[in-house]
Coordinates of N, CA and C in Angstrom, one line a residue:
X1 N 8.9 3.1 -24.0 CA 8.2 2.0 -24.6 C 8.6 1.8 -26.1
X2 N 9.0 0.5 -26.7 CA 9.3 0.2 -27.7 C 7.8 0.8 -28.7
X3 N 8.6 0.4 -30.2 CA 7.6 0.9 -31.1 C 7.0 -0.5 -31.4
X4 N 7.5 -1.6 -31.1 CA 6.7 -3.4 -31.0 C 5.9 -3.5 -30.1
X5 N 5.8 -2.5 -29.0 CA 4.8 -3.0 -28.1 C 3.6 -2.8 -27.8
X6 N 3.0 -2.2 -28.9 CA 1.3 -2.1 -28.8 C 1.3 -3.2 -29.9
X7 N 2.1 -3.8 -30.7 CA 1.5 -5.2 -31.0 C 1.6 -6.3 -30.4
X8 N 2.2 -6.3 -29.4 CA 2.7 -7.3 -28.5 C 1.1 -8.4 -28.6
X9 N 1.6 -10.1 -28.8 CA 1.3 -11.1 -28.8 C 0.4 -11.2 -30.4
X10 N 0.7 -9.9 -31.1 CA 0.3 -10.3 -32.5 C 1.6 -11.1 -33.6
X11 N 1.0 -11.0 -34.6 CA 2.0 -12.7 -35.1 C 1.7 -11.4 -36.8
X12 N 3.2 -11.4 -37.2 CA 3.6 -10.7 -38.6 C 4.3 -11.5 -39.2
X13 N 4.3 -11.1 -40.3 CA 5.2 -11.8 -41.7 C 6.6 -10.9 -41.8
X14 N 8.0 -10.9 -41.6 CA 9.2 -10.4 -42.4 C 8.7 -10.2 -43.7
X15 N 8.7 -9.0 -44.2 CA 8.5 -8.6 -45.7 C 9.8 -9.7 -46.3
X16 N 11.0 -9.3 -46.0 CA 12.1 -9.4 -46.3 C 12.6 -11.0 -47.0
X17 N 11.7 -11.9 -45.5 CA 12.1 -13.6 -45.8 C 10.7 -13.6 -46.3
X18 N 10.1 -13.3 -45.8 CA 8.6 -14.0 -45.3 C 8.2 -15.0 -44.4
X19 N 9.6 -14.9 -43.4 CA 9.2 -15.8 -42.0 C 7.8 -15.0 -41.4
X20 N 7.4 -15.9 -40.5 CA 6.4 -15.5 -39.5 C 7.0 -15.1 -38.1
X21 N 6.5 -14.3 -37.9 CA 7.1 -13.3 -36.0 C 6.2 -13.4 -35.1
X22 N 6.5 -13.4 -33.9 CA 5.2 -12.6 -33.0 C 6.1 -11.9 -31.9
X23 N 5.1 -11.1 -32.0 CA 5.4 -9.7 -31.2 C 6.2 -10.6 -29.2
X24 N 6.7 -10.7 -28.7 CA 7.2 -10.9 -27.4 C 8.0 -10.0 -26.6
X25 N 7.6 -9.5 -25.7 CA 8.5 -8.7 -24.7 C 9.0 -7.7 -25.6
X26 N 8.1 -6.7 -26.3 CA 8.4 -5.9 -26.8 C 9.2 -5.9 -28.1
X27 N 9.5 -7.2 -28.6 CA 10.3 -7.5 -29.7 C 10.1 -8.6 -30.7
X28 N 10.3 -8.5 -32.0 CA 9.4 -10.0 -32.7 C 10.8 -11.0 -32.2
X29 N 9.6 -12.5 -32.4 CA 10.1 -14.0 -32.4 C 9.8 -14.4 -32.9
X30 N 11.0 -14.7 -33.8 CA 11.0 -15.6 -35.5 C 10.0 -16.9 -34.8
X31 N 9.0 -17.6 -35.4 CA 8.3 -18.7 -35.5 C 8.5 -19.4 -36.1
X32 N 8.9 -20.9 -35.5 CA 8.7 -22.0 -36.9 C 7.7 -22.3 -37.6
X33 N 7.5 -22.7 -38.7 CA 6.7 -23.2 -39.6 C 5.8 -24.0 -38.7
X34 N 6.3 -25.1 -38.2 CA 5.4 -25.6 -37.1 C 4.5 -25.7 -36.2
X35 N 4.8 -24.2 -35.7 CA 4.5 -23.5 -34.6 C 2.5 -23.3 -34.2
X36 N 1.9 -24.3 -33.1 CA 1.1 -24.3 -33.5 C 0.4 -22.8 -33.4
X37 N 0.9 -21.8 -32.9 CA 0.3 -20.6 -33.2 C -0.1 -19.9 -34.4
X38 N 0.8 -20.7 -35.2 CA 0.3 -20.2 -36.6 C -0.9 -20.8 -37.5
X39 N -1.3 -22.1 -36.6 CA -2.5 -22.8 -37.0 C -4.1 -22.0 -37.3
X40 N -4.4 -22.2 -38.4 CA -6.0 -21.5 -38.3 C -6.9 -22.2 -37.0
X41 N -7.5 -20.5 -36.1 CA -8.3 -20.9 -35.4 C -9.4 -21.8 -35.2
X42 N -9.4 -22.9 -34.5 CA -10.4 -23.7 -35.0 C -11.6 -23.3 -35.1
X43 N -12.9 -23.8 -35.4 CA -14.1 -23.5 -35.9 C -15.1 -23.9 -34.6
X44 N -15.7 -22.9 -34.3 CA -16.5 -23.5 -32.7 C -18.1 -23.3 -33.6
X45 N -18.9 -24.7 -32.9 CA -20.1 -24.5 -33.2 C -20.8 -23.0 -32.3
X46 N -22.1 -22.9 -32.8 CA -23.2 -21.7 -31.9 C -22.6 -21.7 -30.5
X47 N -23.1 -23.2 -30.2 CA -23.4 -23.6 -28.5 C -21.6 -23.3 -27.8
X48 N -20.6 -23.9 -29.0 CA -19.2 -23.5 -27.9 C -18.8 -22.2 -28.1
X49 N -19.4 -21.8 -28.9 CA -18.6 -20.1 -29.2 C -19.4 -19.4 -27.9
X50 N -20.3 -19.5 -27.2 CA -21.5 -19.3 -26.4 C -20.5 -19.5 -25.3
X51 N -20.2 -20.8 -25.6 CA -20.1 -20.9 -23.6 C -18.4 -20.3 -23.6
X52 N -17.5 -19.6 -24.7 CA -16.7 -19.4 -24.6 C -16.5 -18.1 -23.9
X53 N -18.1 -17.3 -24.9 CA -18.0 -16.1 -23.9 C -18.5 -15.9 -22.5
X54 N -19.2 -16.9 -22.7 CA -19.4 -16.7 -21.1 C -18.6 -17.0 -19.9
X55 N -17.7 -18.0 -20.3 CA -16.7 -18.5 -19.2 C -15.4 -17.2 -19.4
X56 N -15.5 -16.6 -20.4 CA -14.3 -15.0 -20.4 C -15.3 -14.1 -18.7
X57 N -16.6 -14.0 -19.5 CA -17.3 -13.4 -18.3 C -17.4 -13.8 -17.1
X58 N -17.3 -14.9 -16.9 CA -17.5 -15.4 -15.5 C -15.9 -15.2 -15.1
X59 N -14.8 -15.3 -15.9 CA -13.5 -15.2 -15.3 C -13.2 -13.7 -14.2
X60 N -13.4 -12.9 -15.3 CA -13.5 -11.4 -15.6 C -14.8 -10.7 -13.9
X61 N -15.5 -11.6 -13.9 CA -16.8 -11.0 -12.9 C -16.2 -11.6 -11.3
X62 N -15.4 -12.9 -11.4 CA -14.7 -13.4 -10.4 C -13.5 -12.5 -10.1
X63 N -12.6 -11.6 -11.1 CA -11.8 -10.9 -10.9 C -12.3 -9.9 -10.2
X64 N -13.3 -9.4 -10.8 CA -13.6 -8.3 -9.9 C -14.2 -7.9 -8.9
X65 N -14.8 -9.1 -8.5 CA -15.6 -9.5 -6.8 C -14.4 -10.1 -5.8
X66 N -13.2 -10.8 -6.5 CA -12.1 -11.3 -5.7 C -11.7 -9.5 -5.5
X67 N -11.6 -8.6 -6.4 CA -11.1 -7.2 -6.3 C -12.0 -6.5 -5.1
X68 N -13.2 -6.4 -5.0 CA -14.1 -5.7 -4.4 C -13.8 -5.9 -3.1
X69 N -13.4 -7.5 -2.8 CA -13.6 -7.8 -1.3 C -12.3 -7.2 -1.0
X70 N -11.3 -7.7 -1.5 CA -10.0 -6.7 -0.8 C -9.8 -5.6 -0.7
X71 N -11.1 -4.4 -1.6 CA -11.4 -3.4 -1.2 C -12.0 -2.5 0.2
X72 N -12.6 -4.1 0.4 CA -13.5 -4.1 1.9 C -15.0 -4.4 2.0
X73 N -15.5 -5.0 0.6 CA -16.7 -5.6 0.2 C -16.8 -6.6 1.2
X74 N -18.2 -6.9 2.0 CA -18.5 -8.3 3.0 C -20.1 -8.0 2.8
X75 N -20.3 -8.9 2.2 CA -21.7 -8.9 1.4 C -22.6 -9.4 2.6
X76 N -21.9 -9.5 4.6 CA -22.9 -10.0 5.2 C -23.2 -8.7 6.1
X77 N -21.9 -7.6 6.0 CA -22.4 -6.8 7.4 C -23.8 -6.3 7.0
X78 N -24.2 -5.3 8.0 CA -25.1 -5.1 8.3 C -26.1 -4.3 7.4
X79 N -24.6 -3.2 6.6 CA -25.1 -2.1 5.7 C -25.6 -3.3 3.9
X80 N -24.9 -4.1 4.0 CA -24.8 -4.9 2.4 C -26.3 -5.7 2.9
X81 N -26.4 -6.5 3.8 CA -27.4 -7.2 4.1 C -28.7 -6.1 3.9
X82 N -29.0 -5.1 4.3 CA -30.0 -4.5 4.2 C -30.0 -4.2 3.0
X83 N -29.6 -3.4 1.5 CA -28.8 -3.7 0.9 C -29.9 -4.6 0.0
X84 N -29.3 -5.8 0.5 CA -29.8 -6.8 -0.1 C -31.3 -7.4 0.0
X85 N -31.4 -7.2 1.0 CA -33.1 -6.8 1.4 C -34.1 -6.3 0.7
X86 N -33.7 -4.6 0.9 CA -34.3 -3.6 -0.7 C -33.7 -4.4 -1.8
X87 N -33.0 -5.3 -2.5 CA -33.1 -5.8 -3.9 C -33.5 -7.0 -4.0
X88 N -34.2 -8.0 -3.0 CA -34.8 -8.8 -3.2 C -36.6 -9.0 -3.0
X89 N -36.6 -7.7 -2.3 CA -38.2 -7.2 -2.1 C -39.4 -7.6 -3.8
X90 N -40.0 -8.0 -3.6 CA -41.4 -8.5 -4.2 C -41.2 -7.4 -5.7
X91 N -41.9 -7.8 -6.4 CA -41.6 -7.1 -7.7 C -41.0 -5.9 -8.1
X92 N -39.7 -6.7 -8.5 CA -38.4 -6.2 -8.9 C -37.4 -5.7 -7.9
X93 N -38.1 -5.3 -6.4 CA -37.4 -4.9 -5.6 C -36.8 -3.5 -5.6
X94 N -36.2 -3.3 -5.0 CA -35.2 -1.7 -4.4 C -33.8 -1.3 -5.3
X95 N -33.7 -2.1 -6.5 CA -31.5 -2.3 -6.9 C -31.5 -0.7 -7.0
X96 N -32.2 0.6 -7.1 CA -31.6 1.6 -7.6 C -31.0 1.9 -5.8
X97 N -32.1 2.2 -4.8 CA -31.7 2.5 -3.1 C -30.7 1.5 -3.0
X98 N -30.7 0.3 -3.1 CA -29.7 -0.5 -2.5 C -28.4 -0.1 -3.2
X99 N -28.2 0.5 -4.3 CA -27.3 1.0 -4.7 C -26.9 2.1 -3.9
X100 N -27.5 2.8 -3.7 CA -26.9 4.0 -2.8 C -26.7 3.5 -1.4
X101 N -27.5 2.5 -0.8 CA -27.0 2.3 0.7 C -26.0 1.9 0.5
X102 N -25.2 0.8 -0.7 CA -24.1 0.3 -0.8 C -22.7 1.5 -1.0
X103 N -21.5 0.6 -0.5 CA -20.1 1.7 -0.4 C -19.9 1.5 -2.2
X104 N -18.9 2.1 -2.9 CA -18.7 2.2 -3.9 C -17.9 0.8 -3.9
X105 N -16.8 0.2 -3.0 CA -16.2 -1.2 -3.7 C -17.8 -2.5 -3.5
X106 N -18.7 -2.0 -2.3 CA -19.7 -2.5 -2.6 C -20.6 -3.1 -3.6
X107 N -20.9 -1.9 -4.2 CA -21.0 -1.5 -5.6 C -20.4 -2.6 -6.4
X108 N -19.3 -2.4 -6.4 CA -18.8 -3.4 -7.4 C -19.0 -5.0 -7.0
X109 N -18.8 -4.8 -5.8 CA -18.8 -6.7 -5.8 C -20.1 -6.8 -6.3
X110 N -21.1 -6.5 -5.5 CA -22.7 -7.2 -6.0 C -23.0 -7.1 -7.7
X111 N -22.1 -5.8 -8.3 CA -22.1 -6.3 -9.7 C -21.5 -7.4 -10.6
X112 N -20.2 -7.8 -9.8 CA -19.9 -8.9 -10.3 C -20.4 -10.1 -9.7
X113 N -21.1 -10.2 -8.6 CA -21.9 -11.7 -8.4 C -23.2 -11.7 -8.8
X114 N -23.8 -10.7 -9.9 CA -24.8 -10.9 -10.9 C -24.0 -11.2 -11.6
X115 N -23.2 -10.2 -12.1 CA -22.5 -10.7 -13.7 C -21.9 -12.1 -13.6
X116 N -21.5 -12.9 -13.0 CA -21.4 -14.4 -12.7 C -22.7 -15.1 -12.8
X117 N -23.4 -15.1 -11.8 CA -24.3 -15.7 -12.0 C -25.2 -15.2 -13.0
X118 N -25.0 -14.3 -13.9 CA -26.0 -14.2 -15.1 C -25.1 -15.4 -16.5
X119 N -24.0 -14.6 -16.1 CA -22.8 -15.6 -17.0 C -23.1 -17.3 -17.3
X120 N -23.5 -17.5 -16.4 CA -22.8 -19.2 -15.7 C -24.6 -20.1 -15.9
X121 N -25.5 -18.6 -15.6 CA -26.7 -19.4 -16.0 C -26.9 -19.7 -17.7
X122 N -26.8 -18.3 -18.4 CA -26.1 -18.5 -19.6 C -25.4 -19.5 -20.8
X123 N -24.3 -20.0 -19.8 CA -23.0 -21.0 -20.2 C -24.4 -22.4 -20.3
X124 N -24.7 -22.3 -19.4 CA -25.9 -23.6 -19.1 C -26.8 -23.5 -20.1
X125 N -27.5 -22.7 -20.2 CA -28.4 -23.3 -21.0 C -28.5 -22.6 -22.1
X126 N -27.6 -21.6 -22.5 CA -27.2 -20.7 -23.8 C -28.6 -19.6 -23.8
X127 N -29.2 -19.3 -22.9 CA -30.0 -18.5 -23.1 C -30.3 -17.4 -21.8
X128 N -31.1 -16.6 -22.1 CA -30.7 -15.5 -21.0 C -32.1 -16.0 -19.9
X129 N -31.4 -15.3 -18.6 CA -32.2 -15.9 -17.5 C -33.1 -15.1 -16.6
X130 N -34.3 -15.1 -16.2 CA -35.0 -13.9 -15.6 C -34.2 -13.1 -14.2
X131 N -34.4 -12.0 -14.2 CA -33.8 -11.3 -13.3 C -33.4 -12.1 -12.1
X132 N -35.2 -12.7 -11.4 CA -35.3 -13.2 -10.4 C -33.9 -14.7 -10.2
X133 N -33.9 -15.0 -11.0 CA -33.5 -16.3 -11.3 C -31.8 -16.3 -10.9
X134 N -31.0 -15.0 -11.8 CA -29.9 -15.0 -11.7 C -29.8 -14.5 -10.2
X135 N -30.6 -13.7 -9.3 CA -30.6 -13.2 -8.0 C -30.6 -14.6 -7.3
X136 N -31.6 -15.9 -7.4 CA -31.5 -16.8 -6.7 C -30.0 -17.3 -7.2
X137 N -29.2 -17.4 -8.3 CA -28.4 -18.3 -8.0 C -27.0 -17.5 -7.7
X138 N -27.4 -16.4 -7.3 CA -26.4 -15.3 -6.7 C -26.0 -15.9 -5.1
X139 N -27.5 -16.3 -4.4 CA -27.7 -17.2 -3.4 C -26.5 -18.2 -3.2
X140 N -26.6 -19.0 -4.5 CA -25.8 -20.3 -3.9 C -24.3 -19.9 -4.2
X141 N -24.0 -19.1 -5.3 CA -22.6 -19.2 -5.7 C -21.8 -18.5 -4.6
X142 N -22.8 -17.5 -3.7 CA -21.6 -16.2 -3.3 C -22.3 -16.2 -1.6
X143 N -21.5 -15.7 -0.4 CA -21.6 -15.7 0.9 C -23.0 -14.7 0.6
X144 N -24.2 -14.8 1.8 CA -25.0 -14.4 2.0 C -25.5 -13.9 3.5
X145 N -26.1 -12.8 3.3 CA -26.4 -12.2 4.6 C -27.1 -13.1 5.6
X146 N -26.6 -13.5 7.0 CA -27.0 -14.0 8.0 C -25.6 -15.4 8.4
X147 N -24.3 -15.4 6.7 CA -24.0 -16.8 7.3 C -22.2 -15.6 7.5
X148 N -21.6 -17.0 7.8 CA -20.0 -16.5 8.1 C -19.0 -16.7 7.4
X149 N -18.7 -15.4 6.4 CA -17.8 -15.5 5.8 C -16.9 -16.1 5.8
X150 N -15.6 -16.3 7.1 CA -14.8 -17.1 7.0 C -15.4 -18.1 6.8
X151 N -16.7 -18.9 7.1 CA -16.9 -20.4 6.8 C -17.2 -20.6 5.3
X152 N -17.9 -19.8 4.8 CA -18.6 -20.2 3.4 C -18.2 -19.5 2.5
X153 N -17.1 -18.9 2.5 CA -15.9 -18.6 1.3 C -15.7 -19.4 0.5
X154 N -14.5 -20.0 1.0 CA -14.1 -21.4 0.3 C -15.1 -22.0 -0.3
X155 N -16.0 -22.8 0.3 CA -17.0 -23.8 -0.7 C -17.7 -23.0 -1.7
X156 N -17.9 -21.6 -1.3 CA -18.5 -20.9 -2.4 C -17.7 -21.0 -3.2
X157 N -17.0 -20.4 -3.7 CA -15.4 -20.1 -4.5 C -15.1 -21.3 -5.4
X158 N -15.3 -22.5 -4.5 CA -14.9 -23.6 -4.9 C -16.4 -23.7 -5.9
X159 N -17.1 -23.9 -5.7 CA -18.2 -24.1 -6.5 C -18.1 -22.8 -7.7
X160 N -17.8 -21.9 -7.3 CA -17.9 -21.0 -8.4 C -16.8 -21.4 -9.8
X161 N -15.6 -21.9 -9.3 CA -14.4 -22.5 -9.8 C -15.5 -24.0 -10.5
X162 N -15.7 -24.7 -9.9 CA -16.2 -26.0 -10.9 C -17.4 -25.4 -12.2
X163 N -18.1 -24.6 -11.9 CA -19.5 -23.6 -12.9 C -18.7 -23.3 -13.8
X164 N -17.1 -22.7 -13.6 CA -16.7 -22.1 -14.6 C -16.0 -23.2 -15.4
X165 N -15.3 -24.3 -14.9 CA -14.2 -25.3 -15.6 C -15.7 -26.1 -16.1
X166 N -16.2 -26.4 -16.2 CA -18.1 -26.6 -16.7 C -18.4 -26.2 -17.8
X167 N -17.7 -24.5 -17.6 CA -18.3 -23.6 -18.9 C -17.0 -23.5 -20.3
X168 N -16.0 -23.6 -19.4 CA -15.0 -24.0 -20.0 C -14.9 -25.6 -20.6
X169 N -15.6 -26.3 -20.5 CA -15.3 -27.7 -21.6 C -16.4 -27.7 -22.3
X170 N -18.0 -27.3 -21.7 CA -18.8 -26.6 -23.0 C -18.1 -25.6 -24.3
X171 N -17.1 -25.0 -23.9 CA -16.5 -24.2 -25.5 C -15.8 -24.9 -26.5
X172 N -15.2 -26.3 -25.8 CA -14.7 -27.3 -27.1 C -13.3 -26.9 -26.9
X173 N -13.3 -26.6 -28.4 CA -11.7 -26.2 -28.8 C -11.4 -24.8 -28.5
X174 N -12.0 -24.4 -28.2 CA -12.0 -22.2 -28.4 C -10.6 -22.2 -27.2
X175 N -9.7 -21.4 -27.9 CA -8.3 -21.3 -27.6 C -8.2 -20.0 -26.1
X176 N -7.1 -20.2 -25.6 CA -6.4 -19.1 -24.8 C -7.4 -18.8 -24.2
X177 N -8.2 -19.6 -23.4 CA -9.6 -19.3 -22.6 C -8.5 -19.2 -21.1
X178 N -9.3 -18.1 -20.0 CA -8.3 -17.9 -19.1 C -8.1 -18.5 -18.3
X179 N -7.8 -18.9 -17.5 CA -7.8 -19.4 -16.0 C -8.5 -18.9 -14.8
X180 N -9.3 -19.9 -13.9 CA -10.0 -18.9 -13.1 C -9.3 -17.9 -12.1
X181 N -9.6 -17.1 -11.7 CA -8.9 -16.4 -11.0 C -8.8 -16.8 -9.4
X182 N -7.8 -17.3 -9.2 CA -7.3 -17.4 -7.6 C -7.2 -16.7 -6.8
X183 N -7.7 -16.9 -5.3 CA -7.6 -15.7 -4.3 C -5.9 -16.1 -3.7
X184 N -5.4 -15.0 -3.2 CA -4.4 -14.2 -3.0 C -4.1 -15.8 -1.9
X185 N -2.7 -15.8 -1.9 CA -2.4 -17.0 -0.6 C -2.2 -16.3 0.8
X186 N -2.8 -17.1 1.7 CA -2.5 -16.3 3.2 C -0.9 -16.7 3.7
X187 N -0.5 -15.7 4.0 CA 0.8 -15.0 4.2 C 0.8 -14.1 6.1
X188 N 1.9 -14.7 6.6 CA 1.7 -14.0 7.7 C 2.4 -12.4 7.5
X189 N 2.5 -11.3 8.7 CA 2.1 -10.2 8.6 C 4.2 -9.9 7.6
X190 N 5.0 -10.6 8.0 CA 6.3 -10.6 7.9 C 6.4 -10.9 6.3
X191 N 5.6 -11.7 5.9 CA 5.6 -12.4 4.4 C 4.8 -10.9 3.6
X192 N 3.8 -10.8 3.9 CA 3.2 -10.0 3.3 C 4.4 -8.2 3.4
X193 N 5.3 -8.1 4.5 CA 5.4 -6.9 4.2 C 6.5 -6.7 3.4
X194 N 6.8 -7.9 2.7 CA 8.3 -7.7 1.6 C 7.4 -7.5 0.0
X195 N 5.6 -7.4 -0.1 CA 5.1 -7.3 -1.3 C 5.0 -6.0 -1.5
X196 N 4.9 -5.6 -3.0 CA 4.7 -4.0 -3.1 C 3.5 -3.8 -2.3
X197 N 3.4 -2.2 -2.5 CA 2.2 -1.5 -2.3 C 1.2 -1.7 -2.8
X198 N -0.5 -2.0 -2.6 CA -1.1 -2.5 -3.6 C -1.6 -4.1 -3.4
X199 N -0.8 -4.7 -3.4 CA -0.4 -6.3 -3.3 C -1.7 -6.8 -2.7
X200 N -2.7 -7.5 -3.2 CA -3.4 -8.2 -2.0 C -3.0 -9.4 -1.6
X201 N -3.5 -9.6 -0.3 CA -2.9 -11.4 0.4 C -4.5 -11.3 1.2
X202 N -4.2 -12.7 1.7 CA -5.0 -13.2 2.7 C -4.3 -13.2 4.0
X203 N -4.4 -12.5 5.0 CA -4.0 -13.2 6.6 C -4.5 -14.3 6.8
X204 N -3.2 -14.7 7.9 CA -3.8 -16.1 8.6 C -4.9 -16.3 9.0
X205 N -5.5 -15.5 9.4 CA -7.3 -15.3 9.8 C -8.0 -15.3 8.7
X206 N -7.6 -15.1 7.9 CA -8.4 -15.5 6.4 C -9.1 -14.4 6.0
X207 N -8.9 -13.2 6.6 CA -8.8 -12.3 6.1 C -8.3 -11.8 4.8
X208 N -9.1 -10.7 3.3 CA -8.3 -10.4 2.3 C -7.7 -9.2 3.2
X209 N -6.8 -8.3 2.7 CA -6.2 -7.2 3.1 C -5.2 -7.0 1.8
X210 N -4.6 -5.7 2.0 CA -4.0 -5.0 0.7 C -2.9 -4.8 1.5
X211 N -1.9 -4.8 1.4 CA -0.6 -3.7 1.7 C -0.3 -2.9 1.5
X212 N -0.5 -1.9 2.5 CA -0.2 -0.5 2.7 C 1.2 0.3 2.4

């Protein structure tokens, strides 16, 4: 590893000229004068600097519930459903047991479809939201025990994608905001086995799966 590459995407001055650089692929790139990277960041009011973090969070909570499921997260079988049960019980519920009936990539998804829907409530109305509240809209954004995954993926997803491009035009101008994160394209078994190790896809069945 280069000695430029823990600055990589930072922006320096040449002592020498006093051009401006940024760090790229391990190496500086002289910058024009122009260049709007070199422009001061613009100035976000309270309300967009707000929804700026939140839509980083909701990116960030979608990456890691899109993660969990191709770990083997299905928030409908039987073990997550119950699960879910003990954490929606009458005041405050069961979340420490349901944590333990849950598997460990379990674990993680149901943390990132709070942390979404705590995010996204958030982005809305810039203020934090009762426990109960983000649990209900955990409801609408993400598949739920008793329906069918392959059916109510998509529209969830999809809806979680508009919450976020939402929270993203609430931040204004605030720069280098990410992209939502996309599930894996389904690929038949021939396509998927020329990807590394690791790799998630979707089967034709709509299946996530990883390659072995």
């Amino acid at each position: 590893m280069s000695d430029w590459a823990q600055y990589e995407g930072k922006i320096g001055t040449d002592p020498r000229t006093g051009a401006k650089f940024i760090v790229q692929g391990g190496r500086p790139v002289r910058l024009e004068p122009n260049d709007p990277r070199l422009a001061s960041p613009p100035k976000l009011t309270e309300e967009q600097g707000k929804a700026q973090t939140y839509s980083r969070l909701m990116a960030e909570a979608e990456k890691q519930y899109q993660a969990a499921v191709a770990a083997g997260y299905n928030p409908t079988d039987l073990r997550n459903s119950f699960a879910s049960f003990l954490e929606n019980l009458p005041f405050g519920g069961l979340d420490e047991l349901g944590a333990v009936v849950r598997s460990n990539p379990s674990d993680q998804g149901r943390a990132a479809e709070l942390a979404f829907a705590d995010a996204q409530l958030k982005a809305m109305s810039g203020a934090a939201s009762p426990e109960a509240e983000v649990k209900r809209n955990v409801r609408t954004l993400f598949p739920q025990p008793g329906e069918t995954v392959a059916y109510v993926s998509e529209p969830r997803r999809a809806m979680r994608q508009t919450a976020f491009e939402a929270a993203k035009i609430r931040a204004g101008p605030a720069r280098d905001l990410p992209a939502f994160p996309m599930p894996p394209q389904r690929l038949t078994p021939e396509q998927a086995s020329r990807l590394p190790r690791g790799t998630r896809f979707i089967g034709l069945d709509g299946k996530e799966r990883v390659v072995k």
